[in-house]
Short mmCIF file of C-alpha atoms in Angstrom, two decimals:
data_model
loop_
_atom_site.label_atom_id
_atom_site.label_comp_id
_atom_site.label_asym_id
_atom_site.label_seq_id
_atom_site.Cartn_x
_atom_site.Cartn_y
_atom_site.Cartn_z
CA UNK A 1 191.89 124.50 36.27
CA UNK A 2 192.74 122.43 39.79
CA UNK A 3 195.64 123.47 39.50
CA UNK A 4 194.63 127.07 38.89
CA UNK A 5 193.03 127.27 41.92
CA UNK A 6 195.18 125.86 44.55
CA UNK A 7 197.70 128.55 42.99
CA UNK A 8 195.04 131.43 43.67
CA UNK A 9 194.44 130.32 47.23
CA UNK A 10 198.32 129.50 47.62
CA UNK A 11 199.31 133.07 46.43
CA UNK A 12 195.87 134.35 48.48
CA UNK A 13 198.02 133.61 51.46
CA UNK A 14 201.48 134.47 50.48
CA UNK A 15 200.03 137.92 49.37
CA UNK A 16 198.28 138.62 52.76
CA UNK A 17 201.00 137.88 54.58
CA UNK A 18 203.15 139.74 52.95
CA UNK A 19 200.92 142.80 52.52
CA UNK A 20 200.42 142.62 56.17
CA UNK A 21 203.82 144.62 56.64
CA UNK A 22 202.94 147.35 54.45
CA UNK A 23 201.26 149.81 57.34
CA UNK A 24 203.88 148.03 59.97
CA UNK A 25 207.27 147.98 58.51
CA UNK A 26 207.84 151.62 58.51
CA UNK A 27 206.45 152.05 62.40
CA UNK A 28 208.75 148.75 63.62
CA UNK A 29 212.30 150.66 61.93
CA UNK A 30 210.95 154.44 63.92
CA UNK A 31 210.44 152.27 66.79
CA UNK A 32 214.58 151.07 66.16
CA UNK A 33 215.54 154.65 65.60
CA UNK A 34 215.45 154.38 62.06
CA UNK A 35 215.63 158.16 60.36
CA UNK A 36 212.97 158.73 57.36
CA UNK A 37 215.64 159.01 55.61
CA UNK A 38 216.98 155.36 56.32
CA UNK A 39 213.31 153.89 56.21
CA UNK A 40 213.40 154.99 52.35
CA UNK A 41 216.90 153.13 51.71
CA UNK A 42 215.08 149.93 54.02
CA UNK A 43 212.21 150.11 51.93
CA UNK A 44 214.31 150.58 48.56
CA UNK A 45 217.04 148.01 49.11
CA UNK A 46 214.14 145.27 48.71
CA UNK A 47 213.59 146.17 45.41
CA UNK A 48 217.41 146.44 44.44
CA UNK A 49 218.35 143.10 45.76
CA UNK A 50 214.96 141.96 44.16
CA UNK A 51 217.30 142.70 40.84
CA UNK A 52 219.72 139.77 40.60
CA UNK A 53 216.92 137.36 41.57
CA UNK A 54 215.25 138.72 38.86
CA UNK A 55 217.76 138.19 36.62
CA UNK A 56 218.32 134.86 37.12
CA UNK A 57 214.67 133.43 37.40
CA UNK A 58 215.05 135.32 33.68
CA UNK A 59 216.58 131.97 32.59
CA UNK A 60 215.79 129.65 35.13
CA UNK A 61 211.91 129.60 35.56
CA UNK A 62 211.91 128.65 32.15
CA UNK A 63 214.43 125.78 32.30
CA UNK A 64 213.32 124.14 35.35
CA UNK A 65 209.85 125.25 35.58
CA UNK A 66 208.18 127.37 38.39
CA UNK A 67 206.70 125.16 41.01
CA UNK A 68 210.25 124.95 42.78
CA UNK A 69 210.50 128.77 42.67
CA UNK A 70 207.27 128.98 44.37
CA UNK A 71 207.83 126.66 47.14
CA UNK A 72 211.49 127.85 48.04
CA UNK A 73 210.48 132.00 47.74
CA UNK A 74 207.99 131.47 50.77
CA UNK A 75 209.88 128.73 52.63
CA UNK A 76 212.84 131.10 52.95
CA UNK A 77 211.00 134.12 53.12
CA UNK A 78 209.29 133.02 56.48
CA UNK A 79 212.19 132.04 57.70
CA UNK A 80 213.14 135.47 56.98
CA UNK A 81 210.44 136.81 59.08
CA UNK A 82 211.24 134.59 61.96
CA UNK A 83 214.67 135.84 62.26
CA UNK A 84 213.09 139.62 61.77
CA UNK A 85 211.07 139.26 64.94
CA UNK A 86 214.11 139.24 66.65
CA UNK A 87 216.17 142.29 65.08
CA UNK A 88 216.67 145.61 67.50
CA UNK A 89 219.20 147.75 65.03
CA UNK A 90 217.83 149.57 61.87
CA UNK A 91 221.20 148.03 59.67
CA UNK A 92 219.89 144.52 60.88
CA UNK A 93 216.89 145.06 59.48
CA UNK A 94 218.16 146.31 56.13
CA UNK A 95 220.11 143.60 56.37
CA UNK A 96 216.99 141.16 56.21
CA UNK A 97 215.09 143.11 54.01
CA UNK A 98 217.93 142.91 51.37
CA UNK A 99 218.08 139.23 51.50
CA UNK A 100 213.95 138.75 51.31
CA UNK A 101 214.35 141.21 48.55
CA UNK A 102 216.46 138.63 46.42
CA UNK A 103 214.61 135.46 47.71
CA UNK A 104 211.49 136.90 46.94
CA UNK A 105 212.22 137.85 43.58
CA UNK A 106 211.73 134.78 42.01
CA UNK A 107 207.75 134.11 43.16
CA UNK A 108 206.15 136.71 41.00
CA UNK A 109 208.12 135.60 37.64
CA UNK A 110 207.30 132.01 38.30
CA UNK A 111 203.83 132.42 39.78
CA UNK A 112 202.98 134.54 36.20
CA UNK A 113 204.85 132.20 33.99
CA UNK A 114 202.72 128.98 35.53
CA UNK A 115 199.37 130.47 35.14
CA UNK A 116 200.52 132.22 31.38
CA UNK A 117 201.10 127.97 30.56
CA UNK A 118 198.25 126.84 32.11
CA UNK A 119 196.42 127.75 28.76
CA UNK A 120 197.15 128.61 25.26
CA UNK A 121 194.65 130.66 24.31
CA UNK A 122 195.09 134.64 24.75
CA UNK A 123 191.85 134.75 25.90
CA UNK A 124 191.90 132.73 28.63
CA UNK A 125 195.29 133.93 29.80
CA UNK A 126 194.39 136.94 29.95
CA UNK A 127 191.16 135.87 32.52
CA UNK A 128 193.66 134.01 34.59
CA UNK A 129 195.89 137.31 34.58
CA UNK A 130 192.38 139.05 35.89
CA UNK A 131 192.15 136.38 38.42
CA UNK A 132 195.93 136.42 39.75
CA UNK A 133 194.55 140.23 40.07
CA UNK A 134 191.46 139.61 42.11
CA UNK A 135 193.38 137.80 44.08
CA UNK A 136 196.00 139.67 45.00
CA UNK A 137 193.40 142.89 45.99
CA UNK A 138 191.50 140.62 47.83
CA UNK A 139 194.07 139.65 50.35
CA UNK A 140 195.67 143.47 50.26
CA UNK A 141 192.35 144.41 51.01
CA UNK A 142 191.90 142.64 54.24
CA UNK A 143 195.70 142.17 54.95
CA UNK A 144 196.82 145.67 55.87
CA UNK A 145 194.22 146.32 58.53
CA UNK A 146 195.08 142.76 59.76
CA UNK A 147 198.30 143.50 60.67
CA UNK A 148 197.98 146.78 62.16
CA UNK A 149 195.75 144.68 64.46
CA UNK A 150 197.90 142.17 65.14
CA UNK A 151 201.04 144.66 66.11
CA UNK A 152 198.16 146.59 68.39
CA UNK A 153 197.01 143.16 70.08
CA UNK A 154 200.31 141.44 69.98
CA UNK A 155 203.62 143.49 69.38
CA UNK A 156 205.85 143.40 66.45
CA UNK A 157 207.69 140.67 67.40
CA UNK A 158 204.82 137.83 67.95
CA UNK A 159 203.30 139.64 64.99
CA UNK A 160 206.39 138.78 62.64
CA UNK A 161 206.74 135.33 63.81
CA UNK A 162 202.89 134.30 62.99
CA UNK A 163 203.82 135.90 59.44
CA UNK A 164 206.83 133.87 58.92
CA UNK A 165 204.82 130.21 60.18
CA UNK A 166 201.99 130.86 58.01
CA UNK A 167 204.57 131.26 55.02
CA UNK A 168 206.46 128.49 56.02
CA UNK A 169 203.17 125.93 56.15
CA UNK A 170 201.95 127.52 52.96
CA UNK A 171 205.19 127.04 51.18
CA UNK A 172 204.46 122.94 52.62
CA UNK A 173 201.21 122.88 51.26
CA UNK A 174 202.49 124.13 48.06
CA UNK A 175 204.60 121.80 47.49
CA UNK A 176 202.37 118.84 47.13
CA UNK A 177 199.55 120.55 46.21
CA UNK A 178 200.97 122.70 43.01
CA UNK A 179 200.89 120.63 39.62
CA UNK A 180 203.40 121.19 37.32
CA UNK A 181 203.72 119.89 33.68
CA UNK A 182 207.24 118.85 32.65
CA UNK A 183 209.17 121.69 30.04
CA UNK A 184 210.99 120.57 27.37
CA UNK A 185 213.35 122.98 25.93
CA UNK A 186 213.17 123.59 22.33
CA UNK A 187 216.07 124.72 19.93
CA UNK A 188 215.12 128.19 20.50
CA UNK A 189 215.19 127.65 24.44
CA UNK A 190 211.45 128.17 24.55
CA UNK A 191 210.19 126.14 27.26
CA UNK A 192 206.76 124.59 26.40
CA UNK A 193 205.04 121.58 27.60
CA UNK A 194 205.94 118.05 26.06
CA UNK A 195 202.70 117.28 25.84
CA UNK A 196 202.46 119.90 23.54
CA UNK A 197 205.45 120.03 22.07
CA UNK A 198 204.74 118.03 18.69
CA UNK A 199 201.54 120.28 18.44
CA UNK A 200 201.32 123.33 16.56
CA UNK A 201 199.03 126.06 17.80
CA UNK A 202 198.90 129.86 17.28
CA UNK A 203 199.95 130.50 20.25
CA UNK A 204 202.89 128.47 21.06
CA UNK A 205 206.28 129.21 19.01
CA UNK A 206 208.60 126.27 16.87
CA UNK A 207 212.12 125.66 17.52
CA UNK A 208 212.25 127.65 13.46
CA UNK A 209 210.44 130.76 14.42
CA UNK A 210 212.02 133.66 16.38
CA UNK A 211 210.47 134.96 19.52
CA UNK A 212 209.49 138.49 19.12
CA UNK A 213 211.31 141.45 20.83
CA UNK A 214 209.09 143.12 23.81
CA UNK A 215 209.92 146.92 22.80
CA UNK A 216 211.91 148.43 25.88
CA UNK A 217 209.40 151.56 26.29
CA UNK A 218 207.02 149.17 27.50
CA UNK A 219 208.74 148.87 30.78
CA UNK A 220 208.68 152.21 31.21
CA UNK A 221 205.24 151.61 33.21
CA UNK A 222 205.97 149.02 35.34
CA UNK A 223 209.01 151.14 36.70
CA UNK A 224 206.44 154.32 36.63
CA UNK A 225 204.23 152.26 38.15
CA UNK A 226 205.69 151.00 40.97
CA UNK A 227 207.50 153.81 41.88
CA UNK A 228 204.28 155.25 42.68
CA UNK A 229 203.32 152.40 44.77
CA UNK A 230 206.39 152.80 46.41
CA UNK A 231 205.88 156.58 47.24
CA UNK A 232 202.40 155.88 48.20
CA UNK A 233 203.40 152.45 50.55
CA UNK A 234 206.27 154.89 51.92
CA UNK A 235 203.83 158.26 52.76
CA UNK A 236 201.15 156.81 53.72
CA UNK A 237 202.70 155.83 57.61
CA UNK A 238 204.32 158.63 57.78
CA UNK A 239 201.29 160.60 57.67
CA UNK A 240 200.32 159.19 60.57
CA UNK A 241 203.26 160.04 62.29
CA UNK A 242 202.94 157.92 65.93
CA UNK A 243 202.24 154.32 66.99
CA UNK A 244 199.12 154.86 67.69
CA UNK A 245 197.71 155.80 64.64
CA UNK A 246 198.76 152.21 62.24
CA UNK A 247 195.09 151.24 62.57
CA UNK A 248 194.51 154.59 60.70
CA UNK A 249 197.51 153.64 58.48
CA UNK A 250 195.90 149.94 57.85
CA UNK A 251 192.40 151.60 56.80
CA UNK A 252 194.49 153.81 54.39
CA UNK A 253 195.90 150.82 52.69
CA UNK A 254 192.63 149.42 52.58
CA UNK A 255 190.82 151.30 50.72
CA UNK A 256 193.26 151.55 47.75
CA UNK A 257 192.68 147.76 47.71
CA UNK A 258 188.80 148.22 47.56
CA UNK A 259 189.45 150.95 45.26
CA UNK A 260 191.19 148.18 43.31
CA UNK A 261 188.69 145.34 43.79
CA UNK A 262 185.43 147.14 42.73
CA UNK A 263 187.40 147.62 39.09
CA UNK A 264 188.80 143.74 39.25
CA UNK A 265 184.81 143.31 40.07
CA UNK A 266 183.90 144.57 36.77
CA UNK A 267 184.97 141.52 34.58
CA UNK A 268 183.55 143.24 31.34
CA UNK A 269 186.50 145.65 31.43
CA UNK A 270 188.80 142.30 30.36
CA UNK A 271 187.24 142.16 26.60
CA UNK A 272 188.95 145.51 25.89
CA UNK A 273 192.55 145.55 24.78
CA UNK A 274 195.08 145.58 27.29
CA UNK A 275 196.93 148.18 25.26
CA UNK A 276 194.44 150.76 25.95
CA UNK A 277 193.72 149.68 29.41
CA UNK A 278 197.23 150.06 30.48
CA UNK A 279 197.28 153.93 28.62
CA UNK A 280 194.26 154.82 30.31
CA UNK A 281 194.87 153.12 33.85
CA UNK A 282 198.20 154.87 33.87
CA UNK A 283 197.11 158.23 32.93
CA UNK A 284 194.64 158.15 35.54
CA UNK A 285 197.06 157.18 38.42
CA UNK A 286 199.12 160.09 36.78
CA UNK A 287 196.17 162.60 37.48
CA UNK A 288 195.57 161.81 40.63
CA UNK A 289 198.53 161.85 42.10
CA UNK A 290 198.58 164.91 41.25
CA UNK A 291 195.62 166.41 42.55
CA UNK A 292 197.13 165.13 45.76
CA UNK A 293 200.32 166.81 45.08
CA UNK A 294 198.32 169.95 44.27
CA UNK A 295 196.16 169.67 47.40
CA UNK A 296 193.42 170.17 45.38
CA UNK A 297 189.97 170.91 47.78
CA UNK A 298 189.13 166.58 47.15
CA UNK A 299 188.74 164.36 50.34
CA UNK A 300 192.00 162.32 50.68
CA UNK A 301 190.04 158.85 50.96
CA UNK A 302 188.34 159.49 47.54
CA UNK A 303 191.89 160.03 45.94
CA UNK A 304 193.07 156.86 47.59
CA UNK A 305 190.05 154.65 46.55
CA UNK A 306 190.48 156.27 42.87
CA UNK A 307 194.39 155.25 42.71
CA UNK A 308 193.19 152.28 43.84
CA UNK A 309 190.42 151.62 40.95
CA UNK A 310 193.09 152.48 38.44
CA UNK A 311 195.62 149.99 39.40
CA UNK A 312 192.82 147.61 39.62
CA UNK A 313 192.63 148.15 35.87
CA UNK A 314 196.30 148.53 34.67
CA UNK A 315 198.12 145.75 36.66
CA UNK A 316 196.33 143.18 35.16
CA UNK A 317 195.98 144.32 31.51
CA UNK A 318 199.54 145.10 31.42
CA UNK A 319 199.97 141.77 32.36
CA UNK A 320 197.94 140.48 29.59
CA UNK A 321 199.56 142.84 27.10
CA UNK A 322 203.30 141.24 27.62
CA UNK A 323 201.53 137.88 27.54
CA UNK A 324 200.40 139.26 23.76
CA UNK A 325 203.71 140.75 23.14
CA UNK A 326 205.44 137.31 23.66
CA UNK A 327 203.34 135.59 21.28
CA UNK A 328 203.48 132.20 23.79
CA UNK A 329 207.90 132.52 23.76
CA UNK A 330 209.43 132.66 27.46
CA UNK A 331 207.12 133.70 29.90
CA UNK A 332 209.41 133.30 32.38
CA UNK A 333 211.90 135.52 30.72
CA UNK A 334 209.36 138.02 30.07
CA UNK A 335 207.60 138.28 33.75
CA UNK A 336 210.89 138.38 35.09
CA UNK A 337 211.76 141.91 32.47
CA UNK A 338 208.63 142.98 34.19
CA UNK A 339 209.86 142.24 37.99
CA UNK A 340 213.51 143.70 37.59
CA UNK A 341 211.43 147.31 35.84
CA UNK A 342 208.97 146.91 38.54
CA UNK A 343 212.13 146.26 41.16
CA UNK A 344 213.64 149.50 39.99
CA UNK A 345 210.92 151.58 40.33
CA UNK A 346 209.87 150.16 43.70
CA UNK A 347 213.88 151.30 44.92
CA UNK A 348 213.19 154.64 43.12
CA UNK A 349 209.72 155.14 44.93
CA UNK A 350 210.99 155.18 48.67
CA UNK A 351 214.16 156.44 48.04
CA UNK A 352 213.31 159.67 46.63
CA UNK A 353 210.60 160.42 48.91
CA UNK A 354 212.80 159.83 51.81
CA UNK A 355 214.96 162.56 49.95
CA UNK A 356 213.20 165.05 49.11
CA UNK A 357 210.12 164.72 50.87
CA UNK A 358 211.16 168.05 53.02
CA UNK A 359 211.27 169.99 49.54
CA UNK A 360 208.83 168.72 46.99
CA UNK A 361 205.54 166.68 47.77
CA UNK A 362 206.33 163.25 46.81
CA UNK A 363 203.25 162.93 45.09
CA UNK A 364 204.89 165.61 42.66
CA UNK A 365 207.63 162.86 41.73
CA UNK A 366 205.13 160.13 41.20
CA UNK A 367 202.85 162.25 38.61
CA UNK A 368 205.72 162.87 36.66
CA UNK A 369 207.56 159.63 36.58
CA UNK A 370 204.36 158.29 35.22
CA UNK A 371 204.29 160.77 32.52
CA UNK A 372 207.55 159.98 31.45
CA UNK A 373 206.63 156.65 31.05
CA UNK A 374 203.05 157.64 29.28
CA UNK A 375 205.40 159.86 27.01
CA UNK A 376 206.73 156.85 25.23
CA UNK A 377 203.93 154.49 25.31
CA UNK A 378 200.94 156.97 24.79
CA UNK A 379 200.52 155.77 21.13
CA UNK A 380 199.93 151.59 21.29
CA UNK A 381 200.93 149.82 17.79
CA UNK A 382 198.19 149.93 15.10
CA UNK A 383 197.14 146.86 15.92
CA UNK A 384 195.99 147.37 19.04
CA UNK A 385 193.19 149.57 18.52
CA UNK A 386 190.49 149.90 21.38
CA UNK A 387 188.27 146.81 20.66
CA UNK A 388 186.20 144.07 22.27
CA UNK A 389 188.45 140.54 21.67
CA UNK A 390 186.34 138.09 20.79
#
């Protein structure tokens, strides 16, 4: 549980800082003479190069454990941001983007896999899933705002260099503060704790019993998912339209955070079956963003706080539903399927909107990604029936 905790305040910081871009990144490449069109290939490239990093922390998360993924994703990626403060050419800052795109893509897969081994009952992992959650809307709630303040006080460039330091002095306190139990690697390649290796529990696999398949549908919603996000971090500056409205944009991203805390709030919601939650969070978002796309007669701020309360639900149960899935084989392999769909989507997102945003509502594109992906996951297996989980 220590060790539970200085992760949640660890990735409380990395998440704030990193959220803090969100209303500024697409104002700092207009202010370069970046075209919308080129802001949606910035904004997409992240996720793209996010792909090989992906890939690998696939295998290695699981070999060599996450606490050195942790600590080298923010060290580099403030260093990043350092070097970003600096940049006066849109290609140098797709440059930059690219390259935190790959480094970062190895601190969600091994942030996930740590706190999926910090217990081995479902239950629990799936309140320390909830709590990675709360976590992460609680610093995207305060986080956006915070930077538009910061730009609007200080500039973009001081603004980028006291994002980079605090990720650099984080990424030092992880590093002797983060607790790590040692992996041995069974004959199957599952990585499980040595102190647990000789033990046999339900929820840890033996080196004689083969590691279930995650069906591909399933990712699906991450890519539907963030996709959305992606059309909905890449519209909502735009709306705006000037420098002096990213106060406006930072109160924009803040309430979809609140939207998303006041669900996270409601801990009774975790007893239900992550199956379910996932359908019905997803479906949801769906609806919405269409209403938006419809420009239905609903105030705007509602929608937002409403998208908001539905990916407070479905992040974290889908979380808790691959945990399930895995049946306690590979987490590290199996967060890091979930970043490279969620990668992929987050490129689609941006990059279509920036394409077609003069034609179609990009709202329009988001509704019926998310079907798609509904389409082949509507109907969860039989045994995961809408229940309470004792």
């Amino acid at each position: 549980m220590k060790t539970a905790i200085w992760l949640y305040l660890f990735l409380f910081v990395a998440f704030f800082d990193l959220h803090a871009q969100y209303p500024i990144l697409t104002p700092f490449a207009i202010s370069l003479g970046a075209a919308p069109s080129f802001i949606g290939l910035i904004m997409g490239i992240y996720s793209i190069t996010h792909l090989p990093g992906n890939l690998m922390a696939s295998v290695y998360v699981d070999r060599l454990g996450s606490r050195l993924f942790i600590v080298g994703s923010l060290l580099l990626a403030g260093a990043i941001l350092l070097v970003q403060s600096a940049v006066t050419d849109p290609w140098q800052l797709l440059i930059l983007r690219s390259i935190a795109g790959f480094v970062l893509a190895f601190l969600s897969p091994a942030c996930l896999s740590l706190l999926a081994r910090l217990s081995s009952d479902i239950t629990q992992q799936g309140k320390l899933m909830a709590g990675n959650g709360l976590v992460h809307t609680l610093a995207s709630v305060l986080s956006p705002a915070a930077g538009a303040i910061l730009v609007a006080k200080l500039g973009f460039t001081k603004t980028f260099l006291i994002l980079g330091w605090i990720l650099i002095v984080t990424a030092v306190l992880a590093f002797f503060f983060i607790k790590e139990k040692k992996f041995a690697l069974t004959k199957s390649a599952t990585a499980v704790p040595i102190s647990d290796a000789a033990v046999a529990t339900p929820n840890v696999l033996d080196a004689n019993t083969p590691a279930k398949k995650l069906r591909w549908n399933i990712f699906l919603i991450p890519i539907g998912l963030s996709c959305s996000q992606g059309i909905l971090t890449f519209e909502l500056p735009l709306m705006a339209g000037s420098m002096d409205s990213i106060m406006t944009t930072g109160l924009l991203f803040t309430v979809v955070s609140i939207g998303s805390l006041i669900t996270l709030c409601m801990l009774f919601v975790n007893r239900y079956d992550p199956a379910v939650r996932t359908i019905l969070g997803t479906l949801s978002l769906s609806i919405f963003y269409f209403v938006i796309a419809a420009s239905f007669p609903v105030p705007f701020m509602l929608l937002l706080l409403l998208i908001g309360m539905s990916k407070g639900v479905v992040f974290p149960a889908l979380s808790h539903w691959l945990i399930q899935l895995s049946e306690g084989s590979k987490y590290g392999k199996t967060f890091s399927m979930l970043s490279i769909a969620t990668s992929i989507g987050a490129f689609l997102g941006p990059f279509l909107a920036g394409q077609v945003r003069d034609i179609i509502s990009p709202y329009f594109i988001a509704f019926v990604i998310l079907f798609i992906a509904l389409a082949f996951n509507a109907i969860p297996p039989k045994e995961n029936k809408l229940k309470r989980q004792d």
